[in-house]
PDB file of C-alpha atoms in Angstrom:
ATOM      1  CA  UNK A 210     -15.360 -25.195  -8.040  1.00  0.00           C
ATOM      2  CA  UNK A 211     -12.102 -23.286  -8.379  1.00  0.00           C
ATOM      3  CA  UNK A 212     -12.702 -20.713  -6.290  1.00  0.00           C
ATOM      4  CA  UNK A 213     -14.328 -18.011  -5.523  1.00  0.00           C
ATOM      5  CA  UNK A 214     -14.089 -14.036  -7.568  1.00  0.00           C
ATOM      6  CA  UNK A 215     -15.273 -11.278  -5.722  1.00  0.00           C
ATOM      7  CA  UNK A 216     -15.056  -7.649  -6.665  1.00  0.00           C
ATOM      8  CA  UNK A 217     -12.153  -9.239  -9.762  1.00  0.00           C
ATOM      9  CA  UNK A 218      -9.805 -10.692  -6.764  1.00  0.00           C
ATOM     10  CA  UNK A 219      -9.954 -14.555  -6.643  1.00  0.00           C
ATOM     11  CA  UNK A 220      -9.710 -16.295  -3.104  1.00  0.00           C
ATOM     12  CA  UNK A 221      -9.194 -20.273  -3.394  1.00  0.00           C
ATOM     13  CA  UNK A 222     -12.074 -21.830  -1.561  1.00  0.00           C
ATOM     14  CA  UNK A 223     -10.554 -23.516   2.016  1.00  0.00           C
ATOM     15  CA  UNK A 224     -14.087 -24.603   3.455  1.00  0.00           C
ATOM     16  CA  UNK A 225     -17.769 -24.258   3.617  1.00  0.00           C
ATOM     17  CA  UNK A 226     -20.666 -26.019   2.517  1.00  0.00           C
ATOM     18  CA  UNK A 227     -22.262 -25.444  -0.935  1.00  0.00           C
ATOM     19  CA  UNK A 228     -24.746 -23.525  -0.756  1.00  0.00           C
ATOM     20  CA  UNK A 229     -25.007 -22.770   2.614  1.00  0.00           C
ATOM     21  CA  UNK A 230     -21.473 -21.245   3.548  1.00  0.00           C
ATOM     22  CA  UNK A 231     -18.384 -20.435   1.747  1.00  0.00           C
ATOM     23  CA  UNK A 232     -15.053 -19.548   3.016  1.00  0.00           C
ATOM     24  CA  UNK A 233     -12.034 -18.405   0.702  1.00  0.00           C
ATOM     25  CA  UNK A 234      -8.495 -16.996   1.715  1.00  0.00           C
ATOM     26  CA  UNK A 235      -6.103 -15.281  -0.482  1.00  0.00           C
ATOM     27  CA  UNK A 236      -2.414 -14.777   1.183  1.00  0.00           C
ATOM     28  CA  UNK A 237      -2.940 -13.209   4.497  1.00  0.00           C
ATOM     29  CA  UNK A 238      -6.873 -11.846   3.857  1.00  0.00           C
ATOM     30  CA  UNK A 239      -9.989 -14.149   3.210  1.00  0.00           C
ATOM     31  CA  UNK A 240     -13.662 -13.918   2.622  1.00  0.00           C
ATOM     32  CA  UNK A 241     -16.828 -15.804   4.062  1.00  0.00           C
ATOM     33  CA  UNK A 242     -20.044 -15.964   2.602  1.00  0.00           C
ATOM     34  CA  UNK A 243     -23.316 -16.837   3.690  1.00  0.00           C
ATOM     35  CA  UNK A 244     -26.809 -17.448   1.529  1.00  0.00           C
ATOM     36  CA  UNK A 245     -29.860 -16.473   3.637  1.00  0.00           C
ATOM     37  CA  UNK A 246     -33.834 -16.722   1.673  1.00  0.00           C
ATOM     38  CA  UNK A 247     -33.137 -13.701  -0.376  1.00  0.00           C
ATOM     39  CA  UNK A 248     -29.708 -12.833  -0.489  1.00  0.00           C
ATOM     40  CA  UNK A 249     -25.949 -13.441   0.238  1.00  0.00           C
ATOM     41  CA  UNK A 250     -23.944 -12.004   2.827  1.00  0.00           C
ATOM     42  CA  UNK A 251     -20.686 -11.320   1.793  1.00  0.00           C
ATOM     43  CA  UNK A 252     -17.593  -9.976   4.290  1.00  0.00           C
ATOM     44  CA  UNK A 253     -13.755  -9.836   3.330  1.00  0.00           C
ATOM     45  CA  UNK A 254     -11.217  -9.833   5.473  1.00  0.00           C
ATOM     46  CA  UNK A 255      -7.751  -8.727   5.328  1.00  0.00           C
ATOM     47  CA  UNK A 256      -4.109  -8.490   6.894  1.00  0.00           C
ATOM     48  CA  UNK A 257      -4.069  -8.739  10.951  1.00  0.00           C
ATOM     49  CA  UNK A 258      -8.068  -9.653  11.178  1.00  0.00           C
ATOM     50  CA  UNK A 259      -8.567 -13.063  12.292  1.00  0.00           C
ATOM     51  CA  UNK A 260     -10.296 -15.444  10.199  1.00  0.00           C
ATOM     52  CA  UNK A 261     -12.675 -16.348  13.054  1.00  0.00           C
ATOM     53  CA  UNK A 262     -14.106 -12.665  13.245  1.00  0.00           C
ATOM     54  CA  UNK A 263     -15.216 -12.454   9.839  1.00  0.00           C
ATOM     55  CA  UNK A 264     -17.191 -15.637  10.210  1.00  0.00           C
ATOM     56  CA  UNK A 265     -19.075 -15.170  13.202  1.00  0.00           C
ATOM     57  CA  UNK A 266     -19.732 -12.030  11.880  1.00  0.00           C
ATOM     58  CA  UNK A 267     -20.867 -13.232   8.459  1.00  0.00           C
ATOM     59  CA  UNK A 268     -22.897 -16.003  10.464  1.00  0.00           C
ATOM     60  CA  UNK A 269     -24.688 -14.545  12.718  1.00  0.00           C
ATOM     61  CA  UNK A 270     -25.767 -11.395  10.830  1.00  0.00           C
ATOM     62  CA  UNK A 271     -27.273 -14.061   7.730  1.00  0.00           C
ATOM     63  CA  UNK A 272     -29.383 -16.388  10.777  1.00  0.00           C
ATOM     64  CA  UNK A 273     -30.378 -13.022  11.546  1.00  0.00           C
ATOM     65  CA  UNK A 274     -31.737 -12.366   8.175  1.00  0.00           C
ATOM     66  CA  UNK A 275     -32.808 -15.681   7.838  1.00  0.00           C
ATOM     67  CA  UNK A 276     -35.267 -16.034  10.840  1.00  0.00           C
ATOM     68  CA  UNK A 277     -36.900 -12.372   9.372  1.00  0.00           C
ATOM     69  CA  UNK A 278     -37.341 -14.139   6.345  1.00  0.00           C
ATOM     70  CA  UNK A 279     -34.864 -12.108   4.514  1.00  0.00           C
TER      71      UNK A 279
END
């Protein structure tokens, strides 16, 4: 994998595990995603957000979705 594109800006891919989660930075901003049963949750992050906040975000919203079987 090279990365990851979202809305046409490219973030190279710093951790994660395939399929499960992703987690991309670009310069100062980032991404995380997460795959739950039917979809993918997707946040981006940018200047002065820690990295941390997106994920747990990201996290715990998709085991949400997950244990409704969404």
């Amino acid at each position: 994998m090279n990365g990851i594109r979202i809305g046409g800006e490219k973030y190279m891919m710093v951790a994660g595990e395939p399929g499960v989660v992703l987690r991309g930075k670009k310069g100062p901003s980032g991404c995380t995603l997460k795959k739950t049963n039917t979809a993918v949750v997707v946040g981006i992050y940018g200047e002065g957000v820690p990295h941390g906040d997106c994920n747990v975000v990201v996290e715990n919203l998709a085991d949400y979705l997950i244990e409704q079987s969404i």
